[in-house]
XYZ file of C-alpha atoms in Angstrom:
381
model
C 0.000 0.000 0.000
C 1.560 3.774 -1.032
C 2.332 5.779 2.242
C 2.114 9.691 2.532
C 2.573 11.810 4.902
C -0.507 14.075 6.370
C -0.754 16.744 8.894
C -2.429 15.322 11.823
C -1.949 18.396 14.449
C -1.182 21.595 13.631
C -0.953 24.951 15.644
C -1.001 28.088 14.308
C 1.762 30.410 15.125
C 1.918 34.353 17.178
C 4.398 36.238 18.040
C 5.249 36.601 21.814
C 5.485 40.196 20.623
C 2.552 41.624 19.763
C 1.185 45.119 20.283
C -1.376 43.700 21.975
C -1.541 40.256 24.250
C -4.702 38.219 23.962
C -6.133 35.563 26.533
C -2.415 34.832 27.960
C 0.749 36.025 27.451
C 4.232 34.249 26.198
C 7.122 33.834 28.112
C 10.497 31.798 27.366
C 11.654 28.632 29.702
C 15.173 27.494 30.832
C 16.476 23.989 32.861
C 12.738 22.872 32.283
C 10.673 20.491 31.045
C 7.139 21.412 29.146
C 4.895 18.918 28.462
C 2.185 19.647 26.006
C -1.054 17.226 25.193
C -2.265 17.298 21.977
C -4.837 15.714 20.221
C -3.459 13.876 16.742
C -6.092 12.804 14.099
C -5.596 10.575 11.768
C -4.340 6.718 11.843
C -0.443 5.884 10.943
C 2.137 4.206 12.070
C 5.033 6.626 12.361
C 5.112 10.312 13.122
C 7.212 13.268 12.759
C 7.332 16.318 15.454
C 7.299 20.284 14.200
C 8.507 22.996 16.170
C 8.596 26.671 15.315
C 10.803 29.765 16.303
C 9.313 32.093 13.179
C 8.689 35.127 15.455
C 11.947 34.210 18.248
C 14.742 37.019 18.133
C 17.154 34.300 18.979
C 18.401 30.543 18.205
C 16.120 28.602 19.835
C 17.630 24.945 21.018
C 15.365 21.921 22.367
C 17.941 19.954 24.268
C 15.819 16.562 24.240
C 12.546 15.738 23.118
C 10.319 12.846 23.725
C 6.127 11.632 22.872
C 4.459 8.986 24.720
C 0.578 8.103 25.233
C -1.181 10.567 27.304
C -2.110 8.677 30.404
C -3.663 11.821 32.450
C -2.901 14.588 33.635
C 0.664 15.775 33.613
C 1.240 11.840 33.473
C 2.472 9.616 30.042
C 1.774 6.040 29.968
C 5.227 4.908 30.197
C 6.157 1.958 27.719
C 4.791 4.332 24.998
C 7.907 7.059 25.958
C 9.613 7.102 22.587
C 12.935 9.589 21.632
C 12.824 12.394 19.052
C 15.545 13.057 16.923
C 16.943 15.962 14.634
C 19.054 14.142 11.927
C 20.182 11.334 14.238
C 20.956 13.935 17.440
C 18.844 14.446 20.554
C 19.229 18.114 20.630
C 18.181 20.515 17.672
C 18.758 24.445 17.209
C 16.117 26.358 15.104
C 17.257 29.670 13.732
C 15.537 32.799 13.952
C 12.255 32.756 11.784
C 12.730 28.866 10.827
C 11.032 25.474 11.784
C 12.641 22.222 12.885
C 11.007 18.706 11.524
C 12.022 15.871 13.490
C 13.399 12.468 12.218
C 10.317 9.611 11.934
C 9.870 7.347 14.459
C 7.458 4.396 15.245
C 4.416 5.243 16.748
C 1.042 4.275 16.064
C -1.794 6.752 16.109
C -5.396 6.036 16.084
C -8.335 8.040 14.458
C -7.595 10.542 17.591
C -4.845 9.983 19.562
C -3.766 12.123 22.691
C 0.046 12.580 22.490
C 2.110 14.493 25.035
C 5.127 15.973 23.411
C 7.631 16.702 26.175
C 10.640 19.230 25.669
C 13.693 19.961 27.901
C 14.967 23.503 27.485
C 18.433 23.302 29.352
C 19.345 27.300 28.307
C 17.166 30.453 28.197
C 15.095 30.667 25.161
C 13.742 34.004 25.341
C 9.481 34.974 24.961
C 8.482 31.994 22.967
C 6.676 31.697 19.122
C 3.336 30.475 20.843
C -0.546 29.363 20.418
C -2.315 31.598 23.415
C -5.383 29.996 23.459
C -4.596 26.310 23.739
C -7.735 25.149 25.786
C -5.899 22.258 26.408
C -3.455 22.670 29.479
C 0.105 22.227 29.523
C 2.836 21.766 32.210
C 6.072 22.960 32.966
C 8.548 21.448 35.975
C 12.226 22.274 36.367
C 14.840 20.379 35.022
C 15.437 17.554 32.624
C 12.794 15.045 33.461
C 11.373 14.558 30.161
C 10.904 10.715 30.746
C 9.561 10.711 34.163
C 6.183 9.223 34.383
C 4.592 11.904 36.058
C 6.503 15.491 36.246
C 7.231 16.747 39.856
C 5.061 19.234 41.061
C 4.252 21.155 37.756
C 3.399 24.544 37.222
C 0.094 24.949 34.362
C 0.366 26.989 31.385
C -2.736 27.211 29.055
C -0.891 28.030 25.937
C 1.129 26.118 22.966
C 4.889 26.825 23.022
C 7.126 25.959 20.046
C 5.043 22.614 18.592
C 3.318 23.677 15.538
C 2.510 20.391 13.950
C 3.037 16.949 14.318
C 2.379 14.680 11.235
C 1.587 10.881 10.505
C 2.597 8.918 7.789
C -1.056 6.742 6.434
C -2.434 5.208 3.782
C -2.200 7.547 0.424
C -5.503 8.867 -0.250
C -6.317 9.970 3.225
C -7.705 13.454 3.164
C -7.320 16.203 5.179
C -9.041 19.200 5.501
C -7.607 22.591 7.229
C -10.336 24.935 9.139
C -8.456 28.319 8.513
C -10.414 30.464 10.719
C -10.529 32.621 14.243
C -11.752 32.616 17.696
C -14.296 30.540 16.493
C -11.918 27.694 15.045
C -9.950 27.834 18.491
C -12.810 27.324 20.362
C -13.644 30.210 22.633
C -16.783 29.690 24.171
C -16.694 25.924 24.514
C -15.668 24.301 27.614
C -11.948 24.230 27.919
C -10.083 20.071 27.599
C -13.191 18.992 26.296
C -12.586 19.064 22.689
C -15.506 20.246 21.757
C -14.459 23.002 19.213
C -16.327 22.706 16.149
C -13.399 21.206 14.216
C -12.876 18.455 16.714
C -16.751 17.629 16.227
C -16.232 18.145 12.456
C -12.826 15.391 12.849
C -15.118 12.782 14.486
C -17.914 13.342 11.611
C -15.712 12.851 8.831
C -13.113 10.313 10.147
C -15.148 7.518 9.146
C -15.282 9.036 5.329
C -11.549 8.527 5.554
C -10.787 12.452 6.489
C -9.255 14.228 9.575
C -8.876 17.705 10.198
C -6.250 20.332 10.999
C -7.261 23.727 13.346
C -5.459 26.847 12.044
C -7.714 29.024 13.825
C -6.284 31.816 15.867
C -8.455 33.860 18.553
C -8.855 37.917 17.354
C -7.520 36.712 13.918
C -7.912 39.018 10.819
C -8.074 38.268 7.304
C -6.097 41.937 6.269
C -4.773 43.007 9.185
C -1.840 41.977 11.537
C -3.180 42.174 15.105
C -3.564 38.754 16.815
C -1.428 36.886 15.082
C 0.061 37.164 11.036
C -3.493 38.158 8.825
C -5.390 35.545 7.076
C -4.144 36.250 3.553
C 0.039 36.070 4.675
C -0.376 33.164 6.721
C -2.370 31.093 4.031
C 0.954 29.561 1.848
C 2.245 28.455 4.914
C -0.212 27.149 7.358
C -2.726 25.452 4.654
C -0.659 24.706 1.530
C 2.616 23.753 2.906
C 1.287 21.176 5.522
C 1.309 18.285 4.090
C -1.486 15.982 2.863
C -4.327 18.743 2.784
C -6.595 18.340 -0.159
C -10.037 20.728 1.189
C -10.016 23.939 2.938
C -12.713 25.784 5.141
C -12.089 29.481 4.925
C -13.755 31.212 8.133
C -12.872 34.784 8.829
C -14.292 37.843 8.440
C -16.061 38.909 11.952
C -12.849 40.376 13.704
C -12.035 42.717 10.398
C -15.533 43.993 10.804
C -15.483 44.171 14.531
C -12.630 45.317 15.666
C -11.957 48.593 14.326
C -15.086 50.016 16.425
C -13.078 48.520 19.191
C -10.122 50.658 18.811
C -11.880 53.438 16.947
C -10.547 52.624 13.567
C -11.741 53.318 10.415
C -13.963 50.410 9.026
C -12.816 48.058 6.923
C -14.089 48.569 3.327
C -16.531 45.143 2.333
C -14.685 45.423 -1.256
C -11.654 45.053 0.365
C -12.702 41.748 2.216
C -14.681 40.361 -0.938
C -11.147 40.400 -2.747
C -9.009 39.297 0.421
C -10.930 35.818 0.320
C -11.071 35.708 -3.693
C -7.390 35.817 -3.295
C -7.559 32.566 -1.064
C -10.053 30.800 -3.541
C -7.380 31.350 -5.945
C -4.634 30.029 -4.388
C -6.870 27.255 -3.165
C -7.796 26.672 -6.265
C -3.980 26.627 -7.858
C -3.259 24.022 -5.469
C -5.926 22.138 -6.233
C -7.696 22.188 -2.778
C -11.575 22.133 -2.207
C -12.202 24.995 -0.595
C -16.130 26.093 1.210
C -16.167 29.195 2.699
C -18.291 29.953 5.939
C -20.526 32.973 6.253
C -19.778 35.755 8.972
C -21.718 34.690 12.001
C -24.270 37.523 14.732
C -22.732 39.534 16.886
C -25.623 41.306 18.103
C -25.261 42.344 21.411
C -21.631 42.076 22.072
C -21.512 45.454 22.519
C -22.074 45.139 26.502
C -19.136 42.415 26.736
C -17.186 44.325 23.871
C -17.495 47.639 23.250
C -17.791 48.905 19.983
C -17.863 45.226 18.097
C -21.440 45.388 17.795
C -22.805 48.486 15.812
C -25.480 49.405 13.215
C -22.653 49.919 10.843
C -20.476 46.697 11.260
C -23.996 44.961 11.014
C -24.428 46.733 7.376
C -21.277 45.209 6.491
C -21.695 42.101 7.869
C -24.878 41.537 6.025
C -23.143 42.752 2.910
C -20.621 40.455 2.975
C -22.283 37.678 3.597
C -24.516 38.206 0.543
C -21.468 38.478 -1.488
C -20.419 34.594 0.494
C -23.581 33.051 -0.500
C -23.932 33.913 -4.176
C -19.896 33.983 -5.153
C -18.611 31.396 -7.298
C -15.241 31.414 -6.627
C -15.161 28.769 -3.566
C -16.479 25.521 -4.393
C -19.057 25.577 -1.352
C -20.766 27.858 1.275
C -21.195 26.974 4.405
C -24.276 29.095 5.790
C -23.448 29.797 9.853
C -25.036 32.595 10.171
C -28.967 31.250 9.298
C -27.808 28.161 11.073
C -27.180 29.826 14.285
C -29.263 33.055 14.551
C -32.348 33.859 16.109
C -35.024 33.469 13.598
C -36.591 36.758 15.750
C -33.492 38.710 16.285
C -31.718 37.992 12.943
C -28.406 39.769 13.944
C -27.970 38.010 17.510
C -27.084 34.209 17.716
C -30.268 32.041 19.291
C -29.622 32.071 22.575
C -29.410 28.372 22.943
C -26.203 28.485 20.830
C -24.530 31.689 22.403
C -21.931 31.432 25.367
C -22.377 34.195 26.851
C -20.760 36.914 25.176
C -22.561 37.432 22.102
C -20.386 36.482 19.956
C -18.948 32.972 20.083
C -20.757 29.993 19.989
C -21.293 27.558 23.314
C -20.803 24.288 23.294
C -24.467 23.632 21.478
C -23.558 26.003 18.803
C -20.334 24.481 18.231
C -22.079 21.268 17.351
C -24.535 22.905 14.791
C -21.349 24.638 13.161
C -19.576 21.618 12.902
C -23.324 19.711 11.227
C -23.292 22.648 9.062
C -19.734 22.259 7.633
C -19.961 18.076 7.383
C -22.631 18.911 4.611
C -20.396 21.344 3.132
C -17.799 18.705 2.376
C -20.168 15.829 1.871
C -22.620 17.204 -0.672
């Protein structure tokens, strides 16, 4: 049987220095250990670790790095403990603005797998290239005890450090689709180490197909703008069609460009300007040969009590406007309707309350569900 490799975990990237720090901040580590859970989808055999220093203003080096079997906790199940290696060494450096890919090792992985990824940093790294909003917690202990069962009294950090991707090498074929998105993608609103974002639910919808999916979503992400992390349409090449394996694409962003500048008492962002932001990812999409359904701009009536200045008449107009523009283009392949599946049939620019968490804008654990319904009918026409 041909073998590929696929991206079976990915994290997308921000830079511990941003103008602005959302959820949690970075911060660098030195003589210790972090241990990071992550959920892998997609069956193989062997695996290969990523780590990133893109936005580091130094060489970054991992002294040693091991995966085993989550067992719970802060805790590996031990006869799964398995060595990384960077061409045949233990350690690696990553230079300023690059990524590190491990060597392959055995190690099977199931439709979802929980790996921990453990990393001894014996030097000072400096603020790390990081994921803030995890919702998955992590764990940090001093010194080198990468391959201790449980780590000695650890210290929890709710953000990714350094791991952007891990993939698995599977049966040629295998799809995998990338949710390129925002807060909504990362999963604000749902309940934190649940995994109940709406592309886990989408994963365990389309796994029997023969699919898995990849998160890119970062919280306060922008399609044209730099703010929370790199905008939509710089970080597309690399997050979506350099990891390996992808062959479909959801494209969800939109809400933060149109939000946001109330916030801060920006100008708006012109609709135009947004309509030709996402043709430019159909395009490339399409270049590449990637399916690609894009997801209307969901209601955000009424954040302006929890948010001030998200929610007004104007960013409304535009919203409206560009979601008429989503559902009649032809450029993506698909649409993905969010917004009538989750409104209020009475209150057409507030989410039904059933499906909002609390703040107006992002969807609760129910909602997450219908998003994820929504977008498995999206990619199985």
């Amino acid at each position: 049987m041909t073998m590929m490799w696929t991206a079976a975990f990915r994290s997308a990237p921000v830079s511990p220095y941003e103008s602005m720090t959302l959820i949690y901040p970075s911060r660098g580590f030195g003589n210790e250990t972090l241990r990071q859970v992550v959920r892998v989808r997609g069956g193989g055999d062997r695996l290969r670790v990523r780590f990133s220093n893109l936005y580091g203003k130094q060489p970054l080096t991992i002294a040693s790095t091991r995966v085993a079997a989550l067992e719970s906790g802060s805790s590996i199940i031990a006869t799964t403990d398995t060595a990384i290696t960077f061409d045949g060494t233990p350690h690696v450096t990553i230079g300023v603005g690059a990524e590190a890919v491990s060597d392959p090792v055995d190690f099977a992985t199931t439709a979802e797998t929980d790996l921990v990824v453990s990393t001894y940093y014996a030097s000072e790294t400096g603020p790390a290239t990081y994921h803030p909003f995890a919702l998955q917690t992590g764990y940090v202990a001093r010194g080198d005890v990468v391959s201790h069962p449980k780590l000695p009294d650890p210290a929890e950090v709710e953000s990714r450090f350094h791991l952007s991707g891990i993939d698995v090498w599977t049966r040629a074929g295998h799809h995998v689709v990338a949710v390129f998105g925002d807060s909504l993608a990362d999963g604000v609103g749902t309940t934190p180490g649940a995994d109940l974002r709406y592309p886990d639910l989408l994963a365990r919808r389309v796994s029997e197909p023969g699919m898995s999916v990849i998160n890119l979503g970062i919280a306060g992400n922008r399609l044209l703008t730099d703010v929370f992390g790199e905008r939509g349409i710089a970080r597309f090449d690399r997050e979506v069609l350099a990891a390996p394996g992808v062959t479909h694409v959801i494209v969800q962003l939109g809400v933060n460009d149109i939000g946001m500048p109330g916030m801060f008492g920006l100008p708006a962002v012109p609709v135009v300007d947004l309509i030709a932001g996402l043709t430019s990812i159909a395009e490339r999409a399409k270049r590449h040969g990637l399916t690609a359904i894009i997801a209307t701009v969901t209601p955000f009536g009424g954040a302006a009590g929890v948010t001030p200045g998200f929610d007004t008449p104007e960013s409304e107009e535009a919203r409206q406007r560009l979601n008429q523009w989503i559902r009649a283009n032809r450029e993506f392949d698909a649409v993905a309707d969010l917004d009538r599946a989750l409104h209020d049939p009475a209150a057409p620019a507030t989410l039904l309350p059933g499906y909002d968490s609390g703040d107006h804008i992002h969807p609760s654990d129910a909602g997450a569900k219908v998003v994820a319904d929504v977008l498995f009918r999206a990619l199985m026409p």
